[in-house]
Short mmCIF file of C-alpha atoms and ligand atoms in Angstrom, two decimals:
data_model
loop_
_atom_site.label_atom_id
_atom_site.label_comp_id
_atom_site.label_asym_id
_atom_site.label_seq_id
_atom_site.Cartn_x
_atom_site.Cartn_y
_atom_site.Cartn_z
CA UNK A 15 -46.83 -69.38 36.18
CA UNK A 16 -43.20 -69.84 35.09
CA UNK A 17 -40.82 -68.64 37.40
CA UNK A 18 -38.87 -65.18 36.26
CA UNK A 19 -35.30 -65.54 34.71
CA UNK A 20 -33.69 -63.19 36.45
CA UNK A 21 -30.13 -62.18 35.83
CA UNK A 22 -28.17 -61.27 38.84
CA UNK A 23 -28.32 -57.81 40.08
CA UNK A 24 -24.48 -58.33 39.57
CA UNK A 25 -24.40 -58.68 36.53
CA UNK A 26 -26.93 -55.96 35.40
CA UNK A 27 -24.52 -53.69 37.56
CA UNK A 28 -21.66 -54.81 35.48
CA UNK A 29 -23.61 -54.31 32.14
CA UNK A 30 -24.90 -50.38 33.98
CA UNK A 31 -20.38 -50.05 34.65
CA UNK A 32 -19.53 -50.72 31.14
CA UNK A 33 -22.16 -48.57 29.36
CA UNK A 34 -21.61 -46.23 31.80
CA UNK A 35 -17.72 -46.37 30.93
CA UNK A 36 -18.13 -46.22 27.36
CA UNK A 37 -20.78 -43.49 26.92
CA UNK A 38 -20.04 -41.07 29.51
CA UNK A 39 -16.52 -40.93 27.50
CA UNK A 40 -18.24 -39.35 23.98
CA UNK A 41 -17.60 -36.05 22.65
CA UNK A 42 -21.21 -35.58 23.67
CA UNK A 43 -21.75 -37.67 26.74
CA UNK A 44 -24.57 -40.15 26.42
CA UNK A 45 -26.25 -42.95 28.70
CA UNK A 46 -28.83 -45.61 27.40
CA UNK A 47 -32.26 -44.73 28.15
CA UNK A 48 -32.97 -48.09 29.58
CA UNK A 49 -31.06 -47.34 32.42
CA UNK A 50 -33.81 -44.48 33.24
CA UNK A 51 -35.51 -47.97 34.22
CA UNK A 52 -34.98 -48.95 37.76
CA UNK A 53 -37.97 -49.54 40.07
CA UNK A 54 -37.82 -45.83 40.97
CA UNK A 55 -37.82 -44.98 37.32
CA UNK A 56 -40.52 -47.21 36.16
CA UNK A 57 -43.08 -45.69 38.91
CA UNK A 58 -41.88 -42.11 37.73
CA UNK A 59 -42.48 -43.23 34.05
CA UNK A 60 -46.09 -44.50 35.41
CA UNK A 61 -46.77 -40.98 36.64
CA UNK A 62 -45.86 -39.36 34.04
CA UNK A 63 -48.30 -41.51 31.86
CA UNK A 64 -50.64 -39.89 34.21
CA UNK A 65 -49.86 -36.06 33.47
CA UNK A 66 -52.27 -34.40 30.82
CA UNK A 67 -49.27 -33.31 28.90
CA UNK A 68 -48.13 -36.68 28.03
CA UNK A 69 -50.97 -37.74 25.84
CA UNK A 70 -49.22 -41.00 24.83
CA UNK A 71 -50.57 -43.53 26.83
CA UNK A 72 -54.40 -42.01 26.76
CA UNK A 73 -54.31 -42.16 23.33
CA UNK A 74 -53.34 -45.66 22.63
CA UNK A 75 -55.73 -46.84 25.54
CA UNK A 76 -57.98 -45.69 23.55
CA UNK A 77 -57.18 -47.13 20.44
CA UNK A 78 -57.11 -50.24 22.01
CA UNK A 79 -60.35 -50.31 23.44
CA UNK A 80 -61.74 -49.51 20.00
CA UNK A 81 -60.17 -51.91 17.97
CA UNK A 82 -59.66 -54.68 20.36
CA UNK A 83 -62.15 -56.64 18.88
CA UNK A 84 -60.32 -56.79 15.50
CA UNK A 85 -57.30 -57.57 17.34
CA UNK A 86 -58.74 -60.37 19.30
CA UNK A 87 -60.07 -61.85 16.31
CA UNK A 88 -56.59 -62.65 15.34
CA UNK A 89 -56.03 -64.40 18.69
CA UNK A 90 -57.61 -67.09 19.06
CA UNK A 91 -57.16 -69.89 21.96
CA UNK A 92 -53.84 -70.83 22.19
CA UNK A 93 -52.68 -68.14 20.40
CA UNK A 94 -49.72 -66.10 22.11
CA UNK A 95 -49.24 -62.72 22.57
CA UNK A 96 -46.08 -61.35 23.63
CA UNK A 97 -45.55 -57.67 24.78
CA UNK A 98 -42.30 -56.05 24.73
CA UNK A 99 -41.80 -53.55 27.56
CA UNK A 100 -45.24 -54.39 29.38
CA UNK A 101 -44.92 -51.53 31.90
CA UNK A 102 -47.61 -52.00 34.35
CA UNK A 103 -49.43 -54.14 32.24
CA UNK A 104 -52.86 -51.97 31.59
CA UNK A 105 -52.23 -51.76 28.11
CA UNK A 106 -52.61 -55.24 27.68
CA UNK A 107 -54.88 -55.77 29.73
CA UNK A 108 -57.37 -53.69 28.25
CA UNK A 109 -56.69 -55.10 24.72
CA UNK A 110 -57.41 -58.73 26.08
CA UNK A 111 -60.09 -57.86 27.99
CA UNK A 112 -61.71 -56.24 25.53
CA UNK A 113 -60.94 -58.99 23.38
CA UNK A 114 -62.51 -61.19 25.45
CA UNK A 115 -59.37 -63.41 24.49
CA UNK A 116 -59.48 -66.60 27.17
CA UNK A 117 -56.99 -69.13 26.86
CA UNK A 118 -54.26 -66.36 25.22
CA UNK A 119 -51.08 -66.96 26.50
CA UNK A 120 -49.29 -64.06 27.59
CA UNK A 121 -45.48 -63.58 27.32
CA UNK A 122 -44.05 -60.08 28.81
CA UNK A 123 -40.45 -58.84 28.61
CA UNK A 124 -39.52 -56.23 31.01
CA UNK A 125 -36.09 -54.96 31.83
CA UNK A 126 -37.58 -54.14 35.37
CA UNK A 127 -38.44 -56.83 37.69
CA UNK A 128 -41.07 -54.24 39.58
CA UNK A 129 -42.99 -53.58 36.18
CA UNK A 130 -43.43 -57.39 35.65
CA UNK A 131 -44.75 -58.40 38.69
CA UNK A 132 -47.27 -55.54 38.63
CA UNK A 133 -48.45 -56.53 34.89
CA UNK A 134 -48.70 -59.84 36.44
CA UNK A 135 -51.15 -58.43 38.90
CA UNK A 136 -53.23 -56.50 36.79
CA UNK A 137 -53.40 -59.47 34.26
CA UNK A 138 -54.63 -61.65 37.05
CA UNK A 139 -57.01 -58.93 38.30
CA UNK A 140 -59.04 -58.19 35.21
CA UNK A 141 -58.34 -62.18 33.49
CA UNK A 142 -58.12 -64.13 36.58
CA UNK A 143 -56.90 -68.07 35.13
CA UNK A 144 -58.23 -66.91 31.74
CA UNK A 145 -55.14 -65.85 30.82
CA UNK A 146 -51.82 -67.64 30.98
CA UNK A 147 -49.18 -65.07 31.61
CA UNK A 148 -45.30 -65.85 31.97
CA UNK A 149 -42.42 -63.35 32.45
CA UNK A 150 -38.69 -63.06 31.01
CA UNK A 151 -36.83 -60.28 32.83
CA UNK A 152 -34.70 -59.52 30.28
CA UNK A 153 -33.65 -56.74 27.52
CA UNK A 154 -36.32 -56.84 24.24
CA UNK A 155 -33.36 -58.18 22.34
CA UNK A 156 -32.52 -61.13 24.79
CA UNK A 157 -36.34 -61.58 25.20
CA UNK A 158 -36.83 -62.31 21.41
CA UNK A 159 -34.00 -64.62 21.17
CA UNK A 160 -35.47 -67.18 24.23
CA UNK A 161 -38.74 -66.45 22.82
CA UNK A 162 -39.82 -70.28 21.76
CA UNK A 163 -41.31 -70.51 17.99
CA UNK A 164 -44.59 -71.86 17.72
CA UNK A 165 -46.32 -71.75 14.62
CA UNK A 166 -49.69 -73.86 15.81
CA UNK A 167 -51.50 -70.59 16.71
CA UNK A 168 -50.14 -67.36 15.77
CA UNK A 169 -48.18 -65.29 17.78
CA UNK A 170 -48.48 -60.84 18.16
CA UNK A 171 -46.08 -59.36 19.32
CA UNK A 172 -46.84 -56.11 20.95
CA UNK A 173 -44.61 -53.51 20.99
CA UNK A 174 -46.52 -50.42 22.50
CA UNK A 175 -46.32 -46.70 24.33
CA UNK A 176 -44.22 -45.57 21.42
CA UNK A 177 -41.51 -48.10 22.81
CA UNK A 178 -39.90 -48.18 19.41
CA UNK A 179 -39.39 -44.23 19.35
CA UNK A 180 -36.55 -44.60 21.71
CA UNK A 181 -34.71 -46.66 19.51
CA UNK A 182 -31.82 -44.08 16.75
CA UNK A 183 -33.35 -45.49 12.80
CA UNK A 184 -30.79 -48.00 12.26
CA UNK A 185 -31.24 -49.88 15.73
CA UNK A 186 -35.05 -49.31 15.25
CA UNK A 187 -34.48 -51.19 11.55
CA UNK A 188 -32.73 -53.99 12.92
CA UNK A 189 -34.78 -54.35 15.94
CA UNK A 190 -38.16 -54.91 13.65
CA UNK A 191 -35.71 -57.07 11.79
CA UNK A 192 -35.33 -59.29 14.80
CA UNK A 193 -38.76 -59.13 15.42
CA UNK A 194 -39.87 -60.39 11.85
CA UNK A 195 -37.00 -63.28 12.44
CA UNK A 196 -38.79 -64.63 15.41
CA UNK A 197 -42.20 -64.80 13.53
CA UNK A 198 -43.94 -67.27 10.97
CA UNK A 199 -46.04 -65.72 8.29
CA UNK A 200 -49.32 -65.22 9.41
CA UNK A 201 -48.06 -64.47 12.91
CA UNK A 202 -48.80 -60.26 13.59
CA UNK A 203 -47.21 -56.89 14.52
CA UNK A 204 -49.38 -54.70 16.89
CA UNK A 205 -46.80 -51.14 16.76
CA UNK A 206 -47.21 -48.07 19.09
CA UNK A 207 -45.88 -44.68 17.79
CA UNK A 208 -46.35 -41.14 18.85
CA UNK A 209 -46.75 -38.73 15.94
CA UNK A 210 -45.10 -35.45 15.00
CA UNK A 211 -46.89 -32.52 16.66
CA UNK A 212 -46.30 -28.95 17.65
CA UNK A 213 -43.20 -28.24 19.42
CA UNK A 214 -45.00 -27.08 22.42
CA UNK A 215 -46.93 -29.76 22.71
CA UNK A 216 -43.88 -32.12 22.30
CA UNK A 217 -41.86 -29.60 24.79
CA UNK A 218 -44.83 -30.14 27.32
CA UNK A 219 -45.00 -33.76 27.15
CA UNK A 220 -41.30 -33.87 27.81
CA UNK A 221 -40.64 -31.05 30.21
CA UNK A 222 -43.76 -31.23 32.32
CA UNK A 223 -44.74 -28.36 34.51
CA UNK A 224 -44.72 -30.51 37.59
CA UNK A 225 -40.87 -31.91 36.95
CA UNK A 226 -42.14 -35.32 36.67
CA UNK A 227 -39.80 -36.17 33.97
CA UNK A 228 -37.06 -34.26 35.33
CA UNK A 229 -37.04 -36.63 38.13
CA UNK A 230 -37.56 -39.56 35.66
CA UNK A 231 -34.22 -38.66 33.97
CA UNK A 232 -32.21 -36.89 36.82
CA UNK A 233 -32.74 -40.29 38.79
CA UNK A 234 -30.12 -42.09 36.39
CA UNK A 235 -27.60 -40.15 38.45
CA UNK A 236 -29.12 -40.89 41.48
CA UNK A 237 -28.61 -44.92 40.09
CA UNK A 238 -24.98 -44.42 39.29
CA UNK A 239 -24.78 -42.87 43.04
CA UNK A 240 -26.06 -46.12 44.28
CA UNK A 241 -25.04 -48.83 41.99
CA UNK A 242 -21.71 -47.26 40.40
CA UNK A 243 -20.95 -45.36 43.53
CA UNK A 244 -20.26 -42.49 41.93
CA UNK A 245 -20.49 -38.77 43.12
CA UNK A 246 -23.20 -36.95 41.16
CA UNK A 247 -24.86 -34.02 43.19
CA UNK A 248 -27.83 -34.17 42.13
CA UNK A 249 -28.91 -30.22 42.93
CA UNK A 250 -25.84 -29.39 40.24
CA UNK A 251 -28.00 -30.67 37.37
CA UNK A 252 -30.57 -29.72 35.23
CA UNK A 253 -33.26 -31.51 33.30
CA UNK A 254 -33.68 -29.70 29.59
CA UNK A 255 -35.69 -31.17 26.82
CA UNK A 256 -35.04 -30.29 23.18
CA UNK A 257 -37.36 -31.31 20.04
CA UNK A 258 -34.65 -31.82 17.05
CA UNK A 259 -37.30 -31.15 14.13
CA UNK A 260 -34.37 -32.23 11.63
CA UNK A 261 -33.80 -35.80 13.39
CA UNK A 262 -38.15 -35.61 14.46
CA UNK A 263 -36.81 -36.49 17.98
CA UNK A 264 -37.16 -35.15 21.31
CA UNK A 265 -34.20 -35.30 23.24
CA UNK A 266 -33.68 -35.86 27.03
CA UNK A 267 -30.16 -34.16 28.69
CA UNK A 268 -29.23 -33.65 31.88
CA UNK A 269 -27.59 -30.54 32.25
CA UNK A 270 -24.34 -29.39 34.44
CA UNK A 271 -25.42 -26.18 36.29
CA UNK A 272 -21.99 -25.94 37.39
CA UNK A 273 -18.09 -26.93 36.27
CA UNK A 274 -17.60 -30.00 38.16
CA UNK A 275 -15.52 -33.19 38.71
CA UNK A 276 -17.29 -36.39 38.24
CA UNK A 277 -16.33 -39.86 39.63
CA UNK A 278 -18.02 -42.68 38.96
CA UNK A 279 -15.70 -45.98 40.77
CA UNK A 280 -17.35 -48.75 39.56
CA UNK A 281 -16.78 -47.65 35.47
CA UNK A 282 -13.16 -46.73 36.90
CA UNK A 283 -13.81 -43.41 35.33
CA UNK A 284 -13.19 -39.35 36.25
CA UNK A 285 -14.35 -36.70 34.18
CA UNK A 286 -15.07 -32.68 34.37
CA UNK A 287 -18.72 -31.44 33.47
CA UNK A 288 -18.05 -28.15 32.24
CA UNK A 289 -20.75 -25.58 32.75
CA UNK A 290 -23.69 -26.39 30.78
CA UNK A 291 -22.38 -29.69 29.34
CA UNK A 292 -25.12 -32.09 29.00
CA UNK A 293 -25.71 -35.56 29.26
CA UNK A 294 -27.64 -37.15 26.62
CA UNK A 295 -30.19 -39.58 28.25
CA UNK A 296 -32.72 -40.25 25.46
CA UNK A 297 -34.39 -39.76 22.45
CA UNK A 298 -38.02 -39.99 21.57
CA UNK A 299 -38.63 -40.15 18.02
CA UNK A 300 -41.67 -39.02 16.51
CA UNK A 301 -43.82 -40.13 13.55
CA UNK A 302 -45.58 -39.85 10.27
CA UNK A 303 -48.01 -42.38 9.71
CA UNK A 304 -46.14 -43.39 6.60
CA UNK A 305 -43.21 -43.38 8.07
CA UNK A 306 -44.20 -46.20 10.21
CA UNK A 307 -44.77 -48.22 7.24
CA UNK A 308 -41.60 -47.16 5.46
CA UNK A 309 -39.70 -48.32 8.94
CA UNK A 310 -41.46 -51.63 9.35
CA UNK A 311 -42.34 -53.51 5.98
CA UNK A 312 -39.23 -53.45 4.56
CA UNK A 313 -38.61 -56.14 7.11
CA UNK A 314 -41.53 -58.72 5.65
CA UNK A 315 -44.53 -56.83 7.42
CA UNK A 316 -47.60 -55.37 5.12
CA UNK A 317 -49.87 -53.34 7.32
CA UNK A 318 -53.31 -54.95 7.87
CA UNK A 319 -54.85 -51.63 9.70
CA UNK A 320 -53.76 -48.51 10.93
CA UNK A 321 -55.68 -46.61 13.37
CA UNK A 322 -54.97 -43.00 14.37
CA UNK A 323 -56.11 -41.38 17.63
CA UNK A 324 -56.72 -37.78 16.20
CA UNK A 325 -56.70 -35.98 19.26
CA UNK A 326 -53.50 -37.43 21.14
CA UNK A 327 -51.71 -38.01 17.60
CA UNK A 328 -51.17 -41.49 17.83
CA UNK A 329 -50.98 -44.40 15.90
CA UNK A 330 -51.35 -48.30 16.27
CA UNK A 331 -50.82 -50.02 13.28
CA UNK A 332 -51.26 -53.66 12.88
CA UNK A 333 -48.41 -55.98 10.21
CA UNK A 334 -48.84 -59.21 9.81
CA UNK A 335 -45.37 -61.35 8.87
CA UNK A 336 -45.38 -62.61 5.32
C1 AVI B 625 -41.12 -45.33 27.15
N1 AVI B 625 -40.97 -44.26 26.17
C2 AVI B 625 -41.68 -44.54 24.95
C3 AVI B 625 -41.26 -42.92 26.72
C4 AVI B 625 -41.14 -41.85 25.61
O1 AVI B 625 -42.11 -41.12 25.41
O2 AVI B 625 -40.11 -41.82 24.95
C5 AVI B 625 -40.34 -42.57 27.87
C6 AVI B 625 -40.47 -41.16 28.35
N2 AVI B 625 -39.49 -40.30 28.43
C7 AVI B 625 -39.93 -39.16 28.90
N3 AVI B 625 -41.23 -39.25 29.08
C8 AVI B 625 -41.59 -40.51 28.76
#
């Protein structure tokens, strides 16, 4: 196995400092969701994958299962598939499992260093030496760019769990952009994306009776309290999740329960939270399953199949690059 390419935890704390800087200074304050993404984070985000209000993961498990035989055609040995924001790796394990896919090389890029050694596990537990895997701790962006082209045996790239619905419509354009620019025609597009349902559901799945998700997103404070050194009480804040039919987003904040003064040393910055000020921490868009299309061929993708979990309202939609 190759060994990981991991940036310093310096400099990932410098890169946490400047966003942190620049984002917490907005008429309405915002952080980047992938900082919800430390090792704490990730295990909350695995629980909440867990909870029967957050039907995302389910859904496309299921999806894969069904169809990974149609998939795995695609793949044969040699072939490459790379998965963008593995997680803990199940999701891609079941597809190549499934697919009975030996001798696919697996590439996964992970902002968090805990998430890719577990999808290393769980590769080698259900593939054993079947399955090549390598890792690149890195964002999806810097990923893509290292990502060597081969064009002997094509390459997927996997982008699951609705990964793409945290990115705002003209980041999400460019990113499939990037993705099409690191692929040879005939190489493949296997897309993840949650689809527009009632508001309660979408409230539920976001603002779960248990608090998962609270934690999830409160625990970016808890980060800048440990990284940044900064001075966020936690117990002053609120988790509040909003669906924004207009945008078809959920949004995470973090609200201030109180009017409070903020430091955060590291970012060299001081602000006041007035009273129910939020934080923005993240949005989750949600889809129509033309919409998907309209996002992604534009970029040199035509869809191949689209498959729609009716119960969890959920689609996986394969492209292939032309
Ligand atoms: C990782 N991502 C697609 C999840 C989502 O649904 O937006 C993260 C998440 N946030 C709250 N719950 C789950």
């Amino acid at each position: 196995m190759q060994a990981i390419a991991v940036p310093t935890i310096v400099e990932d704390r410098h890169a946490f400092a400047q966003d942190a800087r620049r984002f917490l200074q907005f008429s309405q304050r915002r952080l980047p969701s992938r900082f919800l993404y430390d090792a704490l984070g990730s295990a909350l985000f695995d629980a909440i994958c867990h909870l029967p209000w957050y039907r995302v993961t389910r859904a496309e498990l299921r999806l894969l299962r069904r169809h990974a035989n149609t998939i795995g055609q695609l793949l044969h040995a040699g072939g490459r598939v790379v998965e963008l924001g593995c997680g803990n790796g199940e999701k891609l394990a079941t597809l190549l499992t499934q697919a009975n896919a030996r001798g696919v090389h697996a590439h996964l890029i992970d902002l968090s260093e805990a998430a890719l050694a577990q999808s290393v596990q769980t590769l080698a537990t259900v593939a054993g030496s079947a399955i090549r895997v390598t890792t690149d701790l890195a964002t999806y962006e810097d990923g893509l760019l290292a990502l060597p082209r081969e064009n002997a045996a094509p390459t997927l790239i996997a982008l699951l769990g609705s990964n793409i619905g945290n990115f705002d419509r003209p980041e999400a354009e460019a990113f499939v952009g990037l993705i099409r620019a690191t692929l040879y025609p005939g190489d493949y597009l296997l897309l993840g994306a949650d689809l527009v349902k009632p508001e309660r559901e979408l409230l539920l799945a976001y603002d779960d009776p248990l608090g998962l998700t609270a934690a999830f997103n409160k625990n970016i404070l808890l980060r800048m309290n440990t990284e940044l050194g900064a001075n966020f009480v936690i117990e002053r804040f609120t988790h509040r999740a909003v669906w924004n039919a207009e945008a078809s987003r959920v949004e995470m904040h973090i609200v201030s329960l109180v009017a409070q003064d903020v430091e955060v040393p590291a970012a060299t910055l001081r602000f006041r939270l007035n009273e129910g000020e939020t934080i923005w921490t993240e949005s989750s868009y949600k889809f129509e399953p033309l919409s998907i299309l309209q996002l992604v061929e534009p970029a040199g993708f035509v869809q191949r199949c689209q498959w729609i979990d009716a119960p969890g309202r959920f689609a996986l939609t394969l492209f292939e690059a032309v």
